[in-house]
Tab-separated table of C-alpha atoms in Angstrom:
chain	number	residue	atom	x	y	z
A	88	UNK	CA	0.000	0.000	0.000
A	89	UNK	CA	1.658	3.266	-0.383
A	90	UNK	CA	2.429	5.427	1.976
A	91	UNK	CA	0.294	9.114	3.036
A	92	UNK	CA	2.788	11.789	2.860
A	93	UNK	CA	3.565	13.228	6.159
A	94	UNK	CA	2.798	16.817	6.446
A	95	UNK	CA	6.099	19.085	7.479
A	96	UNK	CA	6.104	20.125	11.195
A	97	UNK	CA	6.076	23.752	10.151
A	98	UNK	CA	3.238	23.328	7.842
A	99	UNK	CA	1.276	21.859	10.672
A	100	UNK	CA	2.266	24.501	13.613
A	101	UNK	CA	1.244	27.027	11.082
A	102	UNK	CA	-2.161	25.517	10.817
A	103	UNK	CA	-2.541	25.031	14.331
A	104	UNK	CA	-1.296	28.809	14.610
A	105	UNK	CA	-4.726	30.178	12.773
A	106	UNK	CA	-7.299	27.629	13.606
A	107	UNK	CA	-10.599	28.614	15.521
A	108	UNK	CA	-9.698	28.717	19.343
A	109	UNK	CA	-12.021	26.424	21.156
A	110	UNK	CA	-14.148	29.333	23.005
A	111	UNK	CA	-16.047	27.340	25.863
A	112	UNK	CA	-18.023	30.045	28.456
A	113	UNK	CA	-20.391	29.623	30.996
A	114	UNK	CA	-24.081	28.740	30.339
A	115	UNK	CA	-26.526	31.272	31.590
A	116	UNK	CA	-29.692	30.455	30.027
A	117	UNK	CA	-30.102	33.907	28.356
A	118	UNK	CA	-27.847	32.801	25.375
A	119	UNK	CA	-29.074	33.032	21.289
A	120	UNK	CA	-29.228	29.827	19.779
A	121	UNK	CA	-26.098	31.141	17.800
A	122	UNK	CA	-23.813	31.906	20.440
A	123	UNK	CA	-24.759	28.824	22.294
A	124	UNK	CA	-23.354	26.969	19.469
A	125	UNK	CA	-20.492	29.211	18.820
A	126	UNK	CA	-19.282	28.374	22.378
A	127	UNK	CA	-20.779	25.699	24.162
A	128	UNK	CA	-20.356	23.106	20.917
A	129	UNK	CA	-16.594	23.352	20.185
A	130	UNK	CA	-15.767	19.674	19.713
A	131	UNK	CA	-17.019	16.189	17.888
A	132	UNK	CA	-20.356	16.160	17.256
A	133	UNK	CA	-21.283	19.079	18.658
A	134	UNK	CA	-19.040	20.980	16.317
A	135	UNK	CA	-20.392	18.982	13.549
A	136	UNK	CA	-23.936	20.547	14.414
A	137	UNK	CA	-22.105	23.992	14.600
A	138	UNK	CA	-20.399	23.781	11.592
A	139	UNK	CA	-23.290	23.036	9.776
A	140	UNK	CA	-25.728	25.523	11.210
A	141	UNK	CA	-23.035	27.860	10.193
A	142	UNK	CA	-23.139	26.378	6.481
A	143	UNK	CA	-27.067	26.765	6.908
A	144	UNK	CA	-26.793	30.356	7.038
A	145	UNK	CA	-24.385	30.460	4.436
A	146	UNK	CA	-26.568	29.028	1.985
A	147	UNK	CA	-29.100	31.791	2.711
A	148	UNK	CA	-26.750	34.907	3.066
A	149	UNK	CA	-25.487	33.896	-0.565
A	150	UNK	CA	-28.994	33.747	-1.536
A	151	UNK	CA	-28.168	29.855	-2.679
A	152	UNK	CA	-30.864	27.570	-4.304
A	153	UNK	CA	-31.288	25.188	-1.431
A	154	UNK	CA	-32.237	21.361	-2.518
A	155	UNK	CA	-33.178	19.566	0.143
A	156	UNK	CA	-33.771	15.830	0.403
A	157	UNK	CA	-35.799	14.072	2.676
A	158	UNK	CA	-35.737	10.421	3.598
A	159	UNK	CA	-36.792	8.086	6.726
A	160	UNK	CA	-40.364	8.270	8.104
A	161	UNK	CA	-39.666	11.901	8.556
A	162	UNK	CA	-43.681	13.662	8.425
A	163	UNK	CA	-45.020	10.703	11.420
A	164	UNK	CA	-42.262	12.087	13.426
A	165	UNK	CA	-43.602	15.284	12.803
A	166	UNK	CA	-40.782	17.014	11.503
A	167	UNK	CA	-42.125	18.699	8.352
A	168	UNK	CA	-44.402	20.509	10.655
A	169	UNK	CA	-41.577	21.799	13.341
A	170	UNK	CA	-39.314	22.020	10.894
A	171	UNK	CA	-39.516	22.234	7.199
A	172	UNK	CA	-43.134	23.933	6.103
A	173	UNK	CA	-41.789	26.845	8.275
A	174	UNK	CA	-38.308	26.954	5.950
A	175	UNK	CA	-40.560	26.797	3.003
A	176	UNK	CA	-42.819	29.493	3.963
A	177	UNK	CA	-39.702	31.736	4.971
A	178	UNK	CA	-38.444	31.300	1.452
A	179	UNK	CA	-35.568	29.392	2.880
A	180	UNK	CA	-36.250	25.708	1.128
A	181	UNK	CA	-36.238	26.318	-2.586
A	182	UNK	CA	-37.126	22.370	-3.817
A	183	UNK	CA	-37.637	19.620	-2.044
A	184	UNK	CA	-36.382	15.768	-3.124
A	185	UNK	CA	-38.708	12.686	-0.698
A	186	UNK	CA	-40.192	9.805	-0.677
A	187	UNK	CA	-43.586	9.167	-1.082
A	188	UNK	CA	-44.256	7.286	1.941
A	189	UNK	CA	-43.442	11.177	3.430
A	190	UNK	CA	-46.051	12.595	1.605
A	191	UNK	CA	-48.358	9.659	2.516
A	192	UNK	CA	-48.234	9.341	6.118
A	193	UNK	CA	-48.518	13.554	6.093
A	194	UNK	CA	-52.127	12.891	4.927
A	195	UNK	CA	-53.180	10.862	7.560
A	196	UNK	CA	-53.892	13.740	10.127
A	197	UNK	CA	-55.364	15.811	7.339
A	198	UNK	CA	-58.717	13.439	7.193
A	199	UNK	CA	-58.487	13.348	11.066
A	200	UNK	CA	-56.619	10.311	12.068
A	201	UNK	CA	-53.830	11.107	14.878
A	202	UNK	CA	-50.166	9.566	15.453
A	203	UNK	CA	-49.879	8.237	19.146
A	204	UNK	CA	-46.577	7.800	20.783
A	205	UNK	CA	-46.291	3.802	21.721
A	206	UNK	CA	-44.086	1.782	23.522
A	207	UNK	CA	-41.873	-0.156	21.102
A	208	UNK	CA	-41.106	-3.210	23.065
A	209	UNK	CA	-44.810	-3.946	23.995
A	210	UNK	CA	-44.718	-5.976	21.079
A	211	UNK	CA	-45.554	-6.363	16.982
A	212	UNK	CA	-47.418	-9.810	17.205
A	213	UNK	CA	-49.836	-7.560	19.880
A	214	UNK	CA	-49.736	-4.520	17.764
A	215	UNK	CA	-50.950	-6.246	14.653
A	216	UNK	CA	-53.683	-8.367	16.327
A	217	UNK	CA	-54.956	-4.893	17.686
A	218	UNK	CA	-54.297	-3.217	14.100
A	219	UNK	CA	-52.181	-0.650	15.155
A	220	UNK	CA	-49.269	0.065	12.928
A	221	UNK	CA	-45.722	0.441	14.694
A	222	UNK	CA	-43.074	3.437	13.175
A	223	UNK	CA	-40.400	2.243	15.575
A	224	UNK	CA	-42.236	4.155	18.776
A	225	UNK	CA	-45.238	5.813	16.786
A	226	UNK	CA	-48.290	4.682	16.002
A	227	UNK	CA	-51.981	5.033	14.303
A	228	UNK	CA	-54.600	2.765	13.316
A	229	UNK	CA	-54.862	0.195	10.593
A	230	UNK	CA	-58.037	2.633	9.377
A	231	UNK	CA	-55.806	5.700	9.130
A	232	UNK	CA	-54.074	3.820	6.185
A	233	UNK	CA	-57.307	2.831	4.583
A	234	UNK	CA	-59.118	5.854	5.044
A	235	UNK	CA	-56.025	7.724	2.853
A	236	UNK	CA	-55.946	4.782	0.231
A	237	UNK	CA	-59.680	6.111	-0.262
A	238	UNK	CA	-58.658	9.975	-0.291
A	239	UNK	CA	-55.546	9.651	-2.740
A	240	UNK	CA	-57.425	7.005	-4.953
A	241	UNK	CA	-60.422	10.062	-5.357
A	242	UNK	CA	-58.162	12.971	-5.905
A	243	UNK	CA	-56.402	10.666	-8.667
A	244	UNK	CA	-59.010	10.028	-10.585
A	245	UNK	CA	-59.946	13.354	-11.266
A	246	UNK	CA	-59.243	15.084	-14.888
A	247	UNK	CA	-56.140	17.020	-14.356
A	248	UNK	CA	-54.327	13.587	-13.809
A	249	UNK	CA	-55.433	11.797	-16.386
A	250	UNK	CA	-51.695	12.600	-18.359
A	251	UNK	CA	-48.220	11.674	-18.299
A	252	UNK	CA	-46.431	14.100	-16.213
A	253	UNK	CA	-43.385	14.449	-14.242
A	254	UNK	CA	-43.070	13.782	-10.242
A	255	UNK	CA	-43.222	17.779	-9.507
A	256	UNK	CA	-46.119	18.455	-11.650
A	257	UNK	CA	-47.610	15.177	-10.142
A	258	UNK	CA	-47.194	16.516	-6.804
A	259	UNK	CA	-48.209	20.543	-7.640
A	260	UNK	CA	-51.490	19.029	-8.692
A	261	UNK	CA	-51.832	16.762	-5.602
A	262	UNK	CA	-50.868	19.557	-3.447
A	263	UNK	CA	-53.637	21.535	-5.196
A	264	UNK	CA	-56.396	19.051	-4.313
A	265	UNK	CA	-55.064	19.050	-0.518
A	266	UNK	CA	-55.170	22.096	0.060
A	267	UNK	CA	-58.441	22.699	-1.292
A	268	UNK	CA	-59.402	19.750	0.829
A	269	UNK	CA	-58.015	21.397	3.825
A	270	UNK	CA	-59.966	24.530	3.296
A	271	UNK	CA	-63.002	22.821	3.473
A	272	UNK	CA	-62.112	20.993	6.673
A	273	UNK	CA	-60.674	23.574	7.995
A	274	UNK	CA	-57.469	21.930	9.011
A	275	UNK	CA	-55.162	24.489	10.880
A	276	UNK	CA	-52.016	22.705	9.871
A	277	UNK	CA	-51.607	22.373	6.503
A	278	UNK	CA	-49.469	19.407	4.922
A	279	UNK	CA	-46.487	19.315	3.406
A	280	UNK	CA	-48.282	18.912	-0.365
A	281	UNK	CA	-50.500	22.183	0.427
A	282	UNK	CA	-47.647	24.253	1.561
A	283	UNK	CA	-45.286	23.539	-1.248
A	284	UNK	CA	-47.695	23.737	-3.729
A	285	UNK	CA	-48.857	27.616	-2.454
A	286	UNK	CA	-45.172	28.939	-2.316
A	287	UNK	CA	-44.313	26.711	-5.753
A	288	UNK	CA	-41.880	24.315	-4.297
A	289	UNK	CA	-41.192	21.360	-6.367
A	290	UNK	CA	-41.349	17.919	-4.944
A	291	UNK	CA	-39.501	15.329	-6.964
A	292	UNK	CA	-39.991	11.535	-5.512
A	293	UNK	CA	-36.786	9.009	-7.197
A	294	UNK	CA	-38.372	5.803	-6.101
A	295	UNK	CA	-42.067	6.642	-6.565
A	296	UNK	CA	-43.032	3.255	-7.183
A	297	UNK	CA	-41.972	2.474	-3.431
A	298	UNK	CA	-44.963	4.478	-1.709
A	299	UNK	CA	-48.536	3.623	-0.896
A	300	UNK	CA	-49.647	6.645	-3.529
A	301	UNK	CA	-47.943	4.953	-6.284
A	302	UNK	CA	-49.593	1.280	-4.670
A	303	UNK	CA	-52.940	2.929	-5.095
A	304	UNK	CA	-52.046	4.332	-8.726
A	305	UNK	CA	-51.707	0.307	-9.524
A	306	UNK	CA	-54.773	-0.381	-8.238
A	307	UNK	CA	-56.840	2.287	-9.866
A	308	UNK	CA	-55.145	0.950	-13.283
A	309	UNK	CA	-56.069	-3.161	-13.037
A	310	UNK	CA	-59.827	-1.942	-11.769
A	311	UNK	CA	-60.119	1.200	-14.547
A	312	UNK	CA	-57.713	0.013	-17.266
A	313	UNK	CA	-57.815	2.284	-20.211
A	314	UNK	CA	-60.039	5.116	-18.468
A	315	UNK	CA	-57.205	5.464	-16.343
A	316	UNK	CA	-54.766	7.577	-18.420
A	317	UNK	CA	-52.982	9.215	-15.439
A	318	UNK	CA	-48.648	7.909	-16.533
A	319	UNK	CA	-45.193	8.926	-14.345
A	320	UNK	CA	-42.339	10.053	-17.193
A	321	UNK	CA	-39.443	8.819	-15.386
A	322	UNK	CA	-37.286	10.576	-18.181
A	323	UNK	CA	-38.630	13.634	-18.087
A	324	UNK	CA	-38.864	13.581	-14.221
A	325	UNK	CA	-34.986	13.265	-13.991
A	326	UNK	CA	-34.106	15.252	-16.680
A	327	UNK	CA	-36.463	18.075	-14.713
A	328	UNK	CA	-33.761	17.730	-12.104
A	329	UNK	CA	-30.489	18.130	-13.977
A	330	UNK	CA	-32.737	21.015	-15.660
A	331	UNK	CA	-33.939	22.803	-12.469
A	332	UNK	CA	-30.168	22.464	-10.737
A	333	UNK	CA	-28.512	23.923	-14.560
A	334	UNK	CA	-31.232	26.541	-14.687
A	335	UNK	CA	-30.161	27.905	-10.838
A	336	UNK	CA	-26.870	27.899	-11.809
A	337	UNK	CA	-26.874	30.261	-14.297
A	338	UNK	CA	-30.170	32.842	-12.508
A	339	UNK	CA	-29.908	34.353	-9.261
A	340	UNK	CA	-27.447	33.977	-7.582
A	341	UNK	CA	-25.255	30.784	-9.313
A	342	UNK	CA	-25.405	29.098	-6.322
A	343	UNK	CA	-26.768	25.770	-5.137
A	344	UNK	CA	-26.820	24.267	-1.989
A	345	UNK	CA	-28.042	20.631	-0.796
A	346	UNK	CA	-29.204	19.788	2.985
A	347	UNK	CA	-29.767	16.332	3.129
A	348	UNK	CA	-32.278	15.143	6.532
A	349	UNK	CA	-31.437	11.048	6.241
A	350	UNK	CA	-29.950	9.368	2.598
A	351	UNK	CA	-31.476	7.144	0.613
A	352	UNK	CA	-32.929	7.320	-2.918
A	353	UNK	CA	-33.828	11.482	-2.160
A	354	UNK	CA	-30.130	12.155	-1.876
A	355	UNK	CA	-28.861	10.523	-4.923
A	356	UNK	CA	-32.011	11.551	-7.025
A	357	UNK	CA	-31.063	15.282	-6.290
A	358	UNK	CA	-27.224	14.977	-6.705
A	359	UNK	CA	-27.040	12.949	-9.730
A	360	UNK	CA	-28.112	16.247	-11.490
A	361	UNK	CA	-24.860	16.691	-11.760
A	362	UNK	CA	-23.456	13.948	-13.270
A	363	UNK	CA	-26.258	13.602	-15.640
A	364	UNK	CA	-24.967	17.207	-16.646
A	365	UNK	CA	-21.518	17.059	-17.095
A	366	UNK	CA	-21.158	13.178	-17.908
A	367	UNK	CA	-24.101	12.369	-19.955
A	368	UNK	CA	-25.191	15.129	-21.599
A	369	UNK	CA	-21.412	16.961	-21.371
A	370	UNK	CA	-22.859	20.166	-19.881
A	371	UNK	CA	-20.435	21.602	-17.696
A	372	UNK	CA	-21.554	22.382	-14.214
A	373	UNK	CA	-19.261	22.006	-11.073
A	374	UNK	CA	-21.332	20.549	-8.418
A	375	UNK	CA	-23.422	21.872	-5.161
A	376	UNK	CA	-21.118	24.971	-3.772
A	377	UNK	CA	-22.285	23.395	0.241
A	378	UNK	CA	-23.385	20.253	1.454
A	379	UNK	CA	-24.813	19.834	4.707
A	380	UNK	CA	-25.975	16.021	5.936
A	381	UNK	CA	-27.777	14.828	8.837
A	382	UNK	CA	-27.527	10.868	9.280
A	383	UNK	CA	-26.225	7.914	11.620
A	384	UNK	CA	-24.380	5.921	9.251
A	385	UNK	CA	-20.632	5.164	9.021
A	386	UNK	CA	-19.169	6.506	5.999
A	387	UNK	CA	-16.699	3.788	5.495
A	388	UNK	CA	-19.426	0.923	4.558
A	389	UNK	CA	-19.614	1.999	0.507
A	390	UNK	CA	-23.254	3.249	1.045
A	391	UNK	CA	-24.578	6.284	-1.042
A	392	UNK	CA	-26.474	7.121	1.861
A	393	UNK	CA	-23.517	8.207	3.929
A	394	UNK	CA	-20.806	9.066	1.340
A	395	UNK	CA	-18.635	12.619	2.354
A	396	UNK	CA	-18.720	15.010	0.257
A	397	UNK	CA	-15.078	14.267	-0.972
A	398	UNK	CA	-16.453	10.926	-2.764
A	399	UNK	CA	-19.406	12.532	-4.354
A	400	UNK	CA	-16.292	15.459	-5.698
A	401	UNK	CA	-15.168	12.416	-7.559
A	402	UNK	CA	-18.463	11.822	-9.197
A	403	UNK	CA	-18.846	15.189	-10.301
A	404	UNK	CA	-21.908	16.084	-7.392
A	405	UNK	CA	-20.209	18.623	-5.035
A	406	UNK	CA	-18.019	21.347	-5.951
A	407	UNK	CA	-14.256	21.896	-5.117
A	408	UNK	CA	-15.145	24.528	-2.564
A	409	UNK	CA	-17.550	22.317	-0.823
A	410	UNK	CA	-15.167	19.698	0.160
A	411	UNK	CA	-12.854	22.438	0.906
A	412	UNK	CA	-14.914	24.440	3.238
A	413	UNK	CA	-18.247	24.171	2.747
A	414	UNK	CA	-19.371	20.464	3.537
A	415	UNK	CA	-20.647	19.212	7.260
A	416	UNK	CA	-21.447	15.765	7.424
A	417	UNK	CA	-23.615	15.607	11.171
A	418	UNK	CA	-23.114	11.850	12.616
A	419	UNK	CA	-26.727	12.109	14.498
A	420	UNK	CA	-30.647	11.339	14.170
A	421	UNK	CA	-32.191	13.740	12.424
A	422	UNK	CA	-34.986	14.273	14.541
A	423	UNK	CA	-32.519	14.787	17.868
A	424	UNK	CA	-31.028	17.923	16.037
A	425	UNK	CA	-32.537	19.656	13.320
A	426	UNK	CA	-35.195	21.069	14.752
A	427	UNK	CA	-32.815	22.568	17.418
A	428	UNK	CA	-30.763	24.335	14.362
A	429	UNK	CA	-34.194	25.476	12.470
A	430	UNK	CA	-34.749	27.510	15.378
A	431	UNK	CA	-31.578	28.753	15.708
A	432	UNK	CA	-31.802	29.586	11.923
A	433	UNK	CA	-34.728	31.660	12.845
A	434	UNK	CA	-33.675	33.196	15.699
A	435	UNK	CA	-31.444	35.529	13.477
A	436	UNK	CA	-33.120	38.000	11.773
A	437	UNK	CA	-31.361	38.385	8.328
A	438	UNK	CA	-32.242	34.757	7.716
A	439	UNK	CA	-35.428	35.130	5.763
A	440	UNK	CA	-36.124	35.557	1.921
A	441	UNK	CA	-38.169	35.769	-0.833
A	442	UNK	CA	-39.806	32.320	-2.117
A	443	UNK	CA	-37.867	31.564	-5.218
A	444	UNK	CA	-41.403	29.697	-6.773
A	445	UNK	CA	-38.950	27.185	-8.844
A	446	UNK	CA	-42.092	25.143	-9.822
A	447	UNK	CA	-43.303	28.415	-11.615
A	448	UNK	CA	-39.705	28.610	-13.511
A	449	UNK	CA	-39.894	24.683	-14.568
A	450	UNK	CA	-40.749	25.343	-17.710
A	451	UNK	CA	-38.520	27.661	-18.508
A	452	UNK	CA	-35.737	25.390	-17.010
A	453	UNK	CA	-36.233	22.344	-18.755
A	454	UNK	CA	-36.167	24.850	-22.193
A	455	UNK	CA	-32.647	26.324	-20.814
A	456	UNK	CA	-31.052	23.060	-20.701
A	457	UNK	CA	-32.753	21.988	-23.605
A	458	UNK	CA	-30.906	24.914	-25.715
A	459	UNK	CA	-27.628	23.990	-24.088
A	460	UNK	CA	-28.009	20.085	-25.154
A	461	UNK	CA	-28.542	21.272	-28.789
A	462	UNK	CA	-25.666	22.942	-29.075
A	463	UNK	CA	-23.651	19.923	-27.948
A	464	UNK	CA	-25.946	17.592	-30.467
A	465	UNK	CA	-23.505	16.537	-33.025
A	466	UNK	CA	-20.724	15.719	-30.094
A	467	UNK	CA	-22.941	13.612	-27.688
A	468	UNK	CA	-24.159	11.921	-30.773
A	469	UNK	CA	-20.611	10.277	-30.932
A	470	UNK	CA	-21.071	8.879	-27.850
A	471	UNK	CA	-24.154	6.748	-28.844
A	472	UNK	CA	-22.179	3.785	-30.414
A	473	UNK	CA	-19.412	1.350	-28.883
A	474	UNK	CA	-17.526	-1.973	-30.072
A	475	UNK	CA	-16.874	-4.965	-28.400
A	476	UNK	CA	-13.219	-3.946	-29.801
A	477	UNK	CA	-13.044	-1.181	-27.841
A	478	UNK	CA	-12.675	-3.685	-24.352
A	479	UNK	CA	-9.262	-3.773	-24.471
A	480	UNK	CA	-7.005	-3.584	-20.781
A	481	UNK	CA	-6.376	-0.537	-19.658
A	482	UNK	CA	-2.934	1.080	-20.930
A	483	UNK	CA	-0.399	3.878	-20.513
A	484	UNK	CA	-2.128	4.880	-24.462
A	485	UNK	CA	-5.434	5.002	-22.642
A	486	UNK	CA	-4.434	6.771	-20.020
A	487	UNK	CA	-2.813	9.577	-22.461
A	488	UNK	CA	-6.547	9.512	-24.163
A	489	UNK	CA	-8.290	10.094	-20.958
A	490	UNK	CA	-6.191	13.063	-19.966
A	491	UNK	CA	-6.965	14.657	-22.714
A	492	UNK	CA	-10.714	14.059	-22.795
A	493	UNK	CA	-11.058	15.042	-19.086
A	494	UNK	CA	-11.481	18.824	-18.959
């Protein structure tokens, strides 16, 4: 194996010289949220958290385009409501990658069914005799999940869906019919779907087929068949992605920023943009300026869910500045410590904006990067055909013909 180089001495007593002095002081209780974590969280994962709160408000003093993903049973906990419809309504979240059990289980307590905390070692063989479904130490009845098979299989058999469409226009128009839905029973706390779809959030779901929505989708198909029209476009959806992330890039402010609550299929789906950019469709781009991740897992287990930000560099997903300086990875749960830095977000004045309204600007998006791939037509179309010829072992020729290929 060969060997790390060893930093010089000076090198190192010259970094030691300018680093951040750890600044600890005594609690009082009349502390900000910000200068409780700029002196009482100094070291491991307490620095972590500060670190990325600080990246947090970096992404809205620079007026990024923040992307953030969303995976785990994330709305039963309750944490869109603490947590993310307040970013979105401050302007702060400007899209918004899931799952679509999240946007499931947020419709339970729309058509009146609660969430109960349970024990979690009373038992599952108990729980299911009694119907009661078990998150880990939530749960709700069996009827809560029949009762919203019946709501989502009404709302999808109405006109508007009965098209092909992408995931974000799939879940503007579902958003639509909640919130008008909400209105008439007058719920006080909207969902997730209703708020994004009043401040035009998109809502892209990667695995959509892996969520009781899409389950019911399948079931209105075999029992409608061909009066059923209502079709996913899983190229169009991810092309939407690559489209939206191209289109921030070069409006506003050029920069993008990704907070990822979890892993799973939502982070991938949103940083693949990238890639899909400047590998497939030979678009430069330079990756997500900051990356800030909340999640328990180890990154040394080749998971996607829990790769730094210095693997996803080598895929093209994260900038050079954001493994540099501007990528936290937070070893936690994220329900033990977000909600403790979205109030410390908010506690400081200067962090509010404008909704950005990306859904509005899809269009035009997708028609941006559309112009760009046109351009680079004839070149791309090179890269349609291969030979079995073309296997050969690797070489210090090929090597010479990659340089020059990489830009």
């Amino acid at each position: 194996m060969a060997k790390t180089p060893t930093p010089k001495k000076s090198s190192l007593r010259a970094a030691y010289a300018n680093a951040r002095k750890a600044d600890p002081r005594p609690i009082t209780g009349k502390e900000k949220p910000a200068e409780l974590l700029a002196h009482a969280f100094s070291a491991y994962v307490g620095r972590q958290e500060r670190t990325a709160f600080e990246l947090m408000q970096q992404s809205v003093q620079q007026d990024a385009s923040i992307f953030l993903t969303l995976s785990g049973a994330m709305t039963p906990a309750g944490l869109h409501q603490s947590c993310l419809i307040p970013l979105v309504e401050k302007g702060i979240i400007s899209a918004i990658t899931t799952t679509g059990a999240n946007l499931y289980h947020d419709a339970h307590r729309i058509i009146g069914h609660g969430i109960r905390e349970v024990n979690p070692n009373a038992g599952d063989l108990q729980y299911r005799l009694a119907r009661i479904i078990r998150i880990y130490d939530l749960g709700f009845w069996e009827e809560a999940l029949l009762d919203t098979d019946r709501l989502f299989s009404a709302i999808l058999r109405q006109p508007e869906f009965q098209k092909k469409m992408t995931t974000p226009e799939f879940h503007y128009l579902l958003g639509k019919a909640i919130h008008g839905i909400e209105k008439q029973l007058g719920v006080k706390q909207p969902s997730l779907l209703s708020t994004c779809y009043k401040h035009g959030v998109p809502i892209w779901v990667g695995a959509v087929q892996d969520g009781s929505i899409f389950l019911n989708v399948v079931k209105l198909k075999r029992l409608l068949g061909d009066e059923f029209k209502f079709e996913l476009d899983i190229n169009d959806d991810v092309y939407s992605m690559a489209a939206m992330q191209h289109y921030c890039r070069h409006h506003g402010s050029g920069k993008l920023a990704i907070w990822i609550l979890g892993g799973g299929v939502p982070k991938n789906y949103t940083l693949q943009g990238e890639p899909l950019l400047d590998q497939i469709l030979n678009v430069p781009t330079s990756g997500f300026d900051i990356d800030v991740q909340f999640c328990v897992d180890p990154v040394d287990n080749g998971a996607l869910s829990s790769c730094p930000a210095g693997e996803g560099h080598t895929w093209g997903k994260v900038s050079v500045e954001a493994v540099e300086t501007g990528s936290m990875y937070v070893h936690c749960d994220v329900t033990a410590v977000f909600p403790w830095l979205t109030h410390a977000l908010f506690s400081e004045p200067k962090n509010k904006r404008k909704p950005m309204r990306l859904m509005d600007k899809m269009g035009d998006a997708v028609k941006f990067l559309d112009a760009d791939v046109k351009k680079r037509s004839k070149s791309l179309m090179k890269t349609l055909d291969w030979s079995v010829e073309e296997a050969e072992p690797s070489s210090e020729e090929d090597a010479k013909a990659h340089d020059s290929f990489v830009r």
